[in-house]
Amino acid sequence: MRGLSCLLVFSLGIFIQVSYCHSSVTTCLPEKNAALFILGDSLFDNGNNNYINTTISYQANYYPYGETFFKYPSGRFSDGRMIPDVVAELAKLPILPPYLHPGRVEHVYGVNFASGGAGALRETAQGFVIDLKTQAIYLKDLKNVFSQRLGKAIAEDIVSKSVYLFSIGGNDYGSLLNPDSNLVLPPGDHQGFVDIVIGNLTDVVREIYNLGGRKFGFANVGPIGCLPAVRALVKNGSTCLEEFSAIARLHNAALSKRLYELEKQLKGFKYSVTDFYAIFSEMLNNPTKYGFKDPSVACCGGGLYRGDQSCGGNKGIKEYELCDNVNEHLFFDSNHVTDRASQYFADFIWNGNHTVTSPYNLKQLFQF
Ligand SMILES: *[C@@H]1O[C@H](CO)[C@@H](O)[C@H](O)[C@H]1NC(C)=O
Ligand SMILES: *[C@@H]1O[C@H](CO)[C@@H](O)[C@H](O)[C@H]1NC(C)=O
Ligand SMILES: *[C@@H]1O[C@H](CO)[C@@H](O)[C@H](O)[C@H]1NC(C)=O
Ligand SMILES: *[C@@H]1O[C@H](CO)[C@@H](O)[C@H](O)[C@H]1NC(C)=O
């Protein structure tokens, strides 16, 4: 039945045209077998942490999360969609389910493995999150399931044609923040720590390459010193914690360099890096251009910049504020962006020119 098109109706009532159905099983596959797999942290987690034994600090499955788009708290750390939801839409794929969702889903369009709080290092929030290495193990398990259900050839084809999109690193550096002294510690060897983070991220990229993956996308680490949660820690309260953002810049330089090397070393390896740091900084510096009011203040939370992590009122602090118009905000809560901001970011990932997304954008990766 190759070539036959089939129409799927998803629970959200979104209709998606896909290109063909597999004959032996009643499975529809994405165009060119190119699916989208999401790995990383809370910027991408769409509900995996709902299904693990963790604490509420790593979860967003309660009011007022999710109100804008899904109308229920799905576990996304946002008022509505997050970046991967919008990227999937741009790729004409359905919204991807969280991998740990207990329903029986084929995952042939891709799936989301990301986990809020996760880092590239196993030690980052260990025991409370699904670390990046475990996310890659889940991918390997899924490839085996594809082999059994669709045959080895199709499984191989899906793995090699699909795009693996990452957001990772920010949480690894969180351990360097010492709220007591308002300083980033230790003052010395940040480069050494960055190398360890990049080393572990490289290991995972190589594992996926060895599994057959060829197309890798990255949103690099943003200006983490400007998160409302971090600004709120700065005693004089008026600026971003520049030393913290500086570590993100070290990370981003090392990431780009490493990916460039991997492309030379690994046959068929292709990648895309979106300069999330630069786009984010641009939005912080020119908020009105994007329709945002004060970009330092979150929509949901309390205290300075609504940065006290109280959004939802169940992490120890009961009282919190919720803005009237979420669309005026870059940040939804103390650490995460709004649906509206995610639409901008996703567009840069998908369509961005060489200044922001290089050497390819995701649209080009999908076309290979
Ligand atoms: C969940 O984690 C807590 C604390 O780490 C532990 O005490 C508890 O036994 C765990 N529960 C399950 C069902 O694994
Ligand atoms: C990965 O991280 C661990 C610490 O979790 C570190 O000991 C190891 O050297 C890192 N691996 C690489 C390749 O950098
Ligand atoms: C406020 O804190 C920032 C970051 O720590 C620092 O660069 C700046 O000089 C401080 N400003 C004042 C007025 O203390
Ligand atoms: C690339 O995109 C950025 C961000 O939208 C824009 O500012 C810039 O002018 C573009 N550059 C080119 C060469 O089109």
PDB file of N, CA and C in Angstrom, residues 89-121:
ATOM      1  N   GLU A  89       4.926  20.542  14.320  1.00  0.00           N
ATOM      2  CA  GLU A  89       3.893  21.125  13.458  1.00  0.00           C
ATOM      3  C   GLU A  89       4.514  21.621  12.142  1.00  0.00           C
ATOM      4  N   LEU A  90       5.649  22.314  12.238  1.00  0.00           N
ATOM      5  CA  LEU A  90       6.324  22.816  11.034  1.00  0.00           C
ATOM      6  C   LEU A  90       6.796  21.672  10.142  1.00  0.00           C
ATOM      7  N   ALA A  91       7.135  20.537  10.770  1.00  0.00           N
ATOM      8  CA  ALA A  91       7.584  19.370  10.014  1.00  0.00           C
ATOM      9  C   ALA A  91       6.405  18.540   9.504  1.00  0.00           C
ATOM     10  N   LYS A  92       5.178  19.036   9.713  1.00  0.00           N
ATOM     11  CA  LYS A  92       3.952  18.346   9.327  1.00  0.00           C
ATOM     12  C   LYS A  92       3.814  16.971   9.985  1.00  0.00           C
ATOM     13  N   LEU A  93       4.277  16.923  11.206  1.00  0.00           N
ATOM     14  CA  LEU A  93       4.139  15.709  12.010  1.00  0.00           C
ATOM     15  C   LEU A  93       3.097  15.980  13.093  1.00  0.00           C
ATOM     16  N   PRO A  94       2.523  14.927  13.643  1.00  0.00           N
ATOM     17  CA  PRO A  94       1.613  15.167  14.762  1.00  0.00           C
ATOM     18  C   PRO A  94       2.401  15.650  15.986  1.00  0.00           C
ATOM     19  N   ILE A  95       1.711  16.220  16.953  1.00  0.00           N
ATOM     20  CA  ILE A  95       2.362  16.551  18.221  1.00  0.00           C
ATOM     21  C   ILE A  95       2.841  15.243  18.838  1.00  0.00           C
ATOM     22  N   LEU A  96       4.116  15.220  19.222  1.00  0.00           N
ATOM     23  CA  LEU A  96       4.711  13.951  19.665  1.00  0.00           C
ATOM     24  C   LEU A  96       4.345  13.653  21.113  1.00  0.00           C
ATOM     25  N   PRO A  97       4.029  12.422  21.416  1.00  0.00           N
ATOM     26  CA  PRO A  97       3.706  12.080  22.803  1.00  0.00           C
ATOM     27  C   PRO A  97       4.982  11.931  23.639  1.00  0.00           C
ATOM     28  N   PRO A  98       4.848  12.075  24.967  1.00  0.00           N
ATOM     29  CA  PRO A  98       5.987  11.739  25.821  1.00  0.00           C
ATOM     30  C   PRO A  98       6.220  10.227  25.785  1.00  0.00           C
ATOM     31  N   TYR A  99       7.465   9.826  25.734  1.00  0.00           N
ATOM     32  CA  TYR A  99       7.801   8.408  25.600  1.00  0.00           C
ATOM     33  C   TYR A  99       7.179   7.563  26.709  1.00  0.00           C
ATOM     34  N   LEU A 100       7.133   8.103  27.921  1.00  0.00           N
ATOM     35  CA  LEU A 100       6.645   7.289  29.045  1.00  0.00           C
ATOM     36  C   LEU A 100       5.121   7.283  29.174  1.00  0.00           C
ATOM     37  N   HIS A 101       4.429   7.974  28.284  1.00  0.00           N
ATOM     38  CA  HIS A 101       2.972   7.926  28.331  1.00  0.00           C
ATOM     39  C   HIS A 101       2.521   6.476  28.182  1.00  0.00           C
ATOM     40  N   PRO A 102       1.668   6.004  29.108  1.00  0.00           N
ATOM     41  CA  PRO A 102       1.349   4.578  29.120  1.00  0.00           C
ATOM     42  C   PRO A 102       0.484   4.074  27.956  1.00  0.00           C
ATOM     43  N   GLY A 103      -0.122   4.947  27.191  1.00  0.00           N
ATOM     44  CA  GLY A 103      -0.969   4.477  26.085  1.00  0.00           C
ATOM     45  C   GLY A 103      -0.164   3.727  25.030  1.00  0.00           C
ATOM     46  N   ARG A 104      -0.830   2.902  24.247  1.00  0.00           N
ATOM     47  CA  ARG A 104      -0.150   2.181  23.168  1.00  0.00           C
ATOM     48  C   ARG A 104      -0.041   3.092  21.956  1.00  0.00           C
ATOM     49  N   VAL A 105       1.152   3.572  21.711  1.00  0.00           N
ATOM     50  CA  VAL A 105       1.367   4.473  20.584  1.00  0.00           C
ATOM     51  C   VAL A 105       2.511   3.905  19.753  1.00  0.00           C
ATOM     52  N   GLU A 106       2.417   4.060  18.439  1.00  0.00           N
ATOM     53  CA  GLU A 106       3.434   3.489  17.551  1.00  0.00           C
ATOM     54  C   GLU A 106       4.775   4.227  17.590  1.00  0.00           C
ATOM     55  N   HIS A 107       4.729   5.518  17.788  1.00  0.00           N
ATOM     56  CA  HIS A 107       5.953   6.336  17.810  1.00  0.00           C
ATOM     57  C   HIS A 107       6.667   6.437  16.469  1.00  0.00           C
ATOM     58  N   VAL A 108       6.033   6.025  15.378  1.00  0.00           N
ATOM     59  CA  VAL A 108       6.729   6.093  14.090  1.00  0.00           C
ATOM     60  C   VAL A 108       6.914   7.526  13.592  1.00  0.00           C
ATOM     61  N   TYR A 109       6.137   8.463  14.126  1.00  0.00           N
ATOM     62  CA  TYR A 109       6.347   9.872  13.768  1.00  0.00           C
ATOM     63  C   TYR A 109       7.412  10.503  14.653  1.00  0.00           C
ATOM     64  N   GLY A 110       7.856   9.717  15.637  1.00  0.00           N
ATOM     65  CA  GLY A 110       8.814  10.224  16.602  1.00  0.00           C
ATOM     66  C   GLY A 110       8.184  10.261  17.963  1.00  0.00           C
ATOM     67  N   VAL A 111       8.986  10.616  18.947  1.00  0.00           N
ATOM     68  CA  VAL A 111       8.500  10.637  20.315  1.00  0.00           C
ATOM     69  C   VAL A 111       9.422  11.557  21.106  1.00  0.00           C
ATOM     70  N   ASN A 112       8.957  11.952  22.269  1.00  0.00           N
ATOM     71  CA  ASN A 112       9.717  12.886  23.087  1.00  0.00           C
ATOM     72  C   ASN A 112      10.278  12.168  24.320  1.00  0.00           C
ATOM     73  N   PHE A 113      11.607  12.170  24.448  1.00  0.00           N
ATOM     74  CA  PHE A 113      12.275  11.508  25.577  1.00  0.00           C
ATOM     75  C   PHE A 113      12.696  12.494  26.673  1.00  0.00           C
ATOM     76  N   ALA A 114      12.513  13.791  26.439  1.00  0.00           N
ATOM     77  CA  ALA A 114      13.106  14.804  27.326  1.00  0.00           C
ATOM     78  C   ALA A 114      12.530  14.745  28.739  1.00  0.00           C
ATOM     79  N   SER A 115      13.328  15.196  29.699  1.00  0.00           N
ATOM     80  CA  SER A 115      12.946  15.126  31.097  1.00  0.00           C
ATOM     81  C   SER A 115      13.382  16.393  31.827  1.00  0.00           C
ATOM     82  N   GLY A 116      12.412  17.085  32.413  1.00  0.00           N
ATOM     83  CA  GLY A 116      12.713  18.320  33.139  1.00  0.00           C
ATOM     84  C   GLY A 116      13.752  18.085  34.217  1.00  0.00           C
ATOM     85  N   GLY A 117      14.770  18.925  34.251  1.00  0.00           N
ATOM     86  CA  GLY A 117      15.831  18.807  35.244  1.00  0.00           C
ATOM     87  C   GLY A 117      17.035  18.026  34.764  1.00  0.00           C
ATOM     88  N   ALA A 118      16.899  17.349  33.616  1.00  0.00           N
ATOM     89  CA  ALA A 118      17.976  16.477  33.148  1.00  0.00           C
ATOM     90  C   ALA A 118      19.162  17.274  32.617  1.00  0.00           C
ATOM     91  N   GLY A 119      20.316  16.647  32.694  1.00  0.00           N
ATOM     92  CA  GLY A 119      21.524  17.220  32.120  1.00  0.00           C
ATOM     93  C   GLY A 119      22.239  16.173  31.305  1.00  0.00           C
ATOM     94  N   ALA A 120      23.375  16.563  30.747  1.00  0.00           N
ATOM     95  CA  ALA A 120      24.210  15.591  30.038  1.00  0.00           C
ATOM     96  C   ALA A 120      24.938  14.699  31.039  1.00  0.00           C
ATOM     97  N   LEU A 121      25.119  15.202  32.258  1.00  0.00           N
ATOM     98  CA  LEU A 121      25.808  14.413  33.289  1.00  0.00           C
ATOM     99  C   LEU A 121      24.803  13.603  34.091  1.00  0.00           C
TER     100      LEU A 121
END
